[in-house]
Amino acid sequence: MTATAIPLDHTLTLVSDTAINIYRFNASGQVAATIGTKNGPVCGPLFSWRVLSADCIEIADSDGHTDRWTNIRVERDLLHAECNGLARTFTIRKPSQ
């Protein structure tokens, strides 16, 4: 598997006033997510993910729908990426010890 900037076993939380997108990637190729809107409905799907290159991953659901994150870069406690062409910033939280 190609190395990636995605921090494994850390919590990535989208910086947004309206959307909830929280991800936790693991080395086995799964990502647990919480997706929804603030003060609205949320769901907790489990996706699969794979590395396409050092700065690109693909996330897939069980129906075959995929999201592609490109131009991934980490700056301190922030992860920046283009998610399906839209610029996104996520905070990175280390796992609790």
Coordinates of C-alpha atoms in Angstrom, one line a residue:
M1 CA 0.0 0.0 0.0
T2 CA 1.3 3.5 -0.9
A3 CA 1.9 5.8 2.0
T4 CA -0.6 8.6 2.5
A5 CA -0.9 11.8 4.5
I6 CA -4.1 10.6 6.1
P7 CA -3.4 10.1 9.8
L8 CA -4.6 6.7 10.8
D9 CA -6.6 6.1 14.0
H10 CA -7.1 9.9 14.5
T11 CA -10.4 11.7 14.3
L12 CA -10.8 14.1 11.3
T13 CA -13.6 16.7 11.8
L14 CA -14.7 19.0 9.0
V15 CA -14.4 22.7 9.8
S16 CA -18.0 23.9 9.0
D17 CA -20.8 25.9 10.5
T18 CA -23.5 23.7 9.0
A19 CA -22.2 20.2 8.0
I20 CA -21.1 17.3 10.2
N21 CA -18.4 15.1 8.6
I22 CA -16.2 13.2 11.0
Y23 CA -13.9 10.4 9.9
R24 CA -11.6 7.9 11.5
F25 CA -9.5 5.9 9.1
N26 CA -7.8 2.6 10.0
A27 CA -5.0 0.6 8.4
S28 CA -7.4 -2.3 7.5
G29 CA -9.0 -0.1 4.8
Q30 CA -12.1 0.9 6.7
V31 CA -13.3 4.4 7.8
A32 CA -16.0 5.0 10.4
A33 CA -17.9 8.2 9.6
T34 CA -20.5 10.5 11.2
I35 CA -22.2 12.5 8.5
G36 CA -25.1 15.0 8.6
T37 CA -26.1 18.5 9.4
K38 CA -25.8 20.4 12.6
N39 CA -29.2 20.5 14.4
G40 CA -30.4 18.0 11.9
P41 CA -30.2 14.3 11.0
V42 CA -26.9 12.4 11.1
C43 CA -25.8 8.9 10.3
G44 CA -22.9 6.7 11.1
P45 CA -21.8 4.6 8.0
L46 CA -18.8 2.4 7.7
F47 CA -16.9 2.9 4.4
S48 CA -13.9 1.3 2.8
W49 CA -11.0 3.4 1.6
R50 CA -7.8 3.0 -0.5
V51 CA -4.8 5.0 -1.3
L52 CA -4.4 6.1 -5.0
S53 CA -1.3 8.1 -4.5
A54 CA 0.6 9.9 -1.7
D55 CA -1.8 12.8 -1.8
C56 CA -5.0 11.1 -3.1
I57 CA -7.5 8.5 -1.5
E58 CA -10.8 7.1 -2.6
I59 CA -13.6 6.4 -0.1
A60 CA -16.4 3.9 -1.2
D61 CA -19.7 2.9 0.3
S62 CA -21.3 -0.5 0.0
D63 CA -23.3 0.7 -3.1
G64 CA -20.2 1.5 -5.0
H65 CA -20.5 5.3 -4.7
T66 CA -17.0 6.8 -4.3
D67 CA -15.6 10.1 -3.1
R68 CA -12.1 11.2 -4.0
W69 CA -9.9 13.3 -1.8
T70 CA -7.0 14.9 -3.7
N71 CA -4.1 17.3 -2.9
I72 CA -4.1 16.0 0.7
R73 CA -1.7 17.9 3.0
V74 CA -1.3 18.2 6.7
E75 CA -0.3 21.4 8.5
R76 CA 0.0 20.9 12.2
D77 CA -3.4 19.9 13.5
L78 CA -5.2 20.5 10.2
L79 CA -5.7 18.3 7.1
H80 CA -6.5 20.1 3.8
A81 CA -7.9 18.3 0.8
E82 CA -10.1 18.7 -2.2
C83 CA -13.1 16.4 -1.7
N84 CA -14.6 15.7 -5.1
G85 CA -13.2 19.1 -6.3
L86 CA -14.3 21.1 -3.3
A87 CA -11.7 22.5 -0.8
R88 CA -12.2 21.1 2.7
T89 CA -10.3 21.6 6.0
F90 CA -10.5 19.1 8.8
T91 CA -9.2 19.3 12.3
I92 CA -7.0 16.3 13.4
R93 CA -7.6 15.0 16.9
K94 CA -5.2 12.3 18.3
P95 CA -6.7 9.2 19.9
S96 CA -7.3 9.3 23.7
Q97 CA -4.6 7.5 25.6

